Amino acid sequence: MAYFKNIGKIVYEGRESDNPLAFKHYNPQEVVLGKTMEEHLRFAVAYWHTYVGDGSDPFGIGTAIRPWDSLTGMDKAKARVEANFEFMEKLGLPFFCFHDRDIAPEGETLQETNANLDVIVALLKDHMRSTGKKLLWNTANMFTHPRYTHGAGTTCNADVYAYAAAQLKKSLEIGKELGAENYVFWGGREGYESLLNTDMALELDNLARLYRMAIDYAKEIGFDVQFLIEPKPKEPTKHQYDFDAATTIAFLRKYELENHFKLNLEANHATLAGHTFEHEIRVAAINGMLGSLDANQGDLLLGWDTDEFPTDLYATTLTMYEVLKAGGLGRGGVNFDAKVRRGSFEPEDLFHAHIAGMDAYAWGLKAAARLIEGKVLDAFVEERYRSFREGIGADIVAGRATLASLEQYALQNKPIRNESGRLERIRAALNEAIFGV
Ligand code: XUL
Ligand code: CO
């Protein structure tokens, strides 16, 4: 059955096209810097926003009109599976991502919940086999249900911790069954409201213990997966433990877990942390921890996670620049962890939103390739740091310098001369790379 009856296959028609249901920039087979766009971008649809989200907000109930609205329970879950593959096929999306609770409803007991999951996972597997679509990552939702009010891996209640572990175990089994490329941990309620009632050291130790159990179990069942942690500074808790890339890397190193994890970075989480997305990607990349991207954008006028579809070309260009410089996303991809606005309630809007995001990323990829091919930034940065390639700078980089040798140099040095950083000239060049004709 077709759920999106009025929409056909979305194809690349190029810049001249005025068809809103066509790609103007995303041309999957077009080669950019030696790889096709499809290979670079590895786009994924986020099950939760696209099939489960209903447009509700703290002030109003859902507005979304969806073709499966009349169904409930497992019938609705099955309809969403069908809709997912139709949607991916029509948009040419190679991957999808989900939380366990997105795909199947919770039952009265954990046994019943797991049985619901088994039915849907079998259905997903059939469709994946017949369509060739793949699972970029799955995860366990350990934050929505009231049992997780004090957290999951960082809860104060050992019974809740055990429940979370059971849920995680099942999710790893699902990941293996569906051949997931990655498994994501986003610390939904892994954080705290107030130190007045919190044992931070115990909570962090316990979180690391849960990660260790996941590594051991994946090994035990032969699940060849890349584990990812998704940093976020706040929301839902006031202080999320995985605040940003740097904090998360420090946590992983403390517990000697760094070789088992990479990061799943999200644009809106970066801005909530007071960083740009490209900052977070660079921090991950220079630490060998760039895993995957959750593509969206926030609103700088708002202090919460608005999860808008990414349309800002400066941001997508600088994002893809960082990705290309880091050597690509490997097993990761570009997952649209993004939702249509509450006022964009028609099924057709889901297509417009993904087309906008895919085109913005394709544009960003092409502009980033122009920056790299023209050595626009590289040439300047190379020149800017040239003092570290000769003389005293080369000594510093080689580790030959000491405070005494540097003092000796500084004492006899001529007056120091700095050079302009030329940021405005560089920004103009960036504009040319993005918009130049
Ligand atoms: C929440 C968020 C999650 C994760 C997966 O802000 O980004 O959807 O991506 O749990
Ligand atoms: Co996310």
PDB file of C-alpha atoms in Angstrom, residues 15-16 42 51 57 67 69 81 96-97 100 110 131 136 255 265 378 394 399 409 427 437:
ATOM      1  CA  ARG A  15      19.411  24.281 -10.658  1.00  0.00           C
ATOM      2  CA  GLU A  16      17.203  25.359 -13.524  1.00  0.00           C
ATOM      3  CA  ARG A  42      25.183   8.634   3.416  1.00  0.00           C
ATOM      4  CA  TYR A  51       6.998   8.787  11.472  1.00  0.00           C
ATOM      5  CA  ASP A  57       4.693  21.229  21.875  1.00  0.00           C
ATOM      6  CA  PRO A  67      -1.592   8.466   6.624  1.00  0.00           C
ATOM      7  CA  ASP A  69      -3.333   8.211  11.994  1.00  0.00           C
ATOM      8  CA  VAL A  81       7.523   0.280   8.634  1.00  0.00           C
ATOM      9  CA  PHE A  96      17.442   4.996   8.505  1.00  0.00           C
ATOM     10  CA  CYS A  97      17.887   5.327  12.289  1.00  0.00           C
ATOM     11  CA  ASP A 100      13.611   0.891  20.065  1.00  0.00           C
ATOM     12  CA  LEU A 110       9.307  -6.197  29.382  1.00  0.00           C
ATOM     13  CA  THR A 131      15.018  -2.863  -0.886  1.00  0.00           C
ATOM     14  CA  LEU A 136      22.843   3.589   9.994  1.00  0.00           C
ATOM     15  CA  TYR A 255      37.470   5.189  31.958  1.00  0.00           C
ATOM     16  CA  LEU A 265      27.701  15.017  16.682  1.00  0.00           C
ATOM     17  CA  ASP A 378      44.646  25.822   3.517  1.00  0.00           C
ATOM     18  CA  ALA A 394      60.720  24.214  14.188  1.00  0.00           C
ATOM     19  CA  GLY A 399      60.293  19.206  21.113  1.00  0.00           C
ATOM     20  CA  TYR A 409      65.970  33.463  21.974  1.00  0.00           C
ATOM     21  CA  ARG A 427      35.089  35.532   4.590  1.00  0.00           C
ATOM     22  CA  VAL A 437      28.978  31.509 -10.304  1.00  0.00           C
TER      23      VAL A 437
END
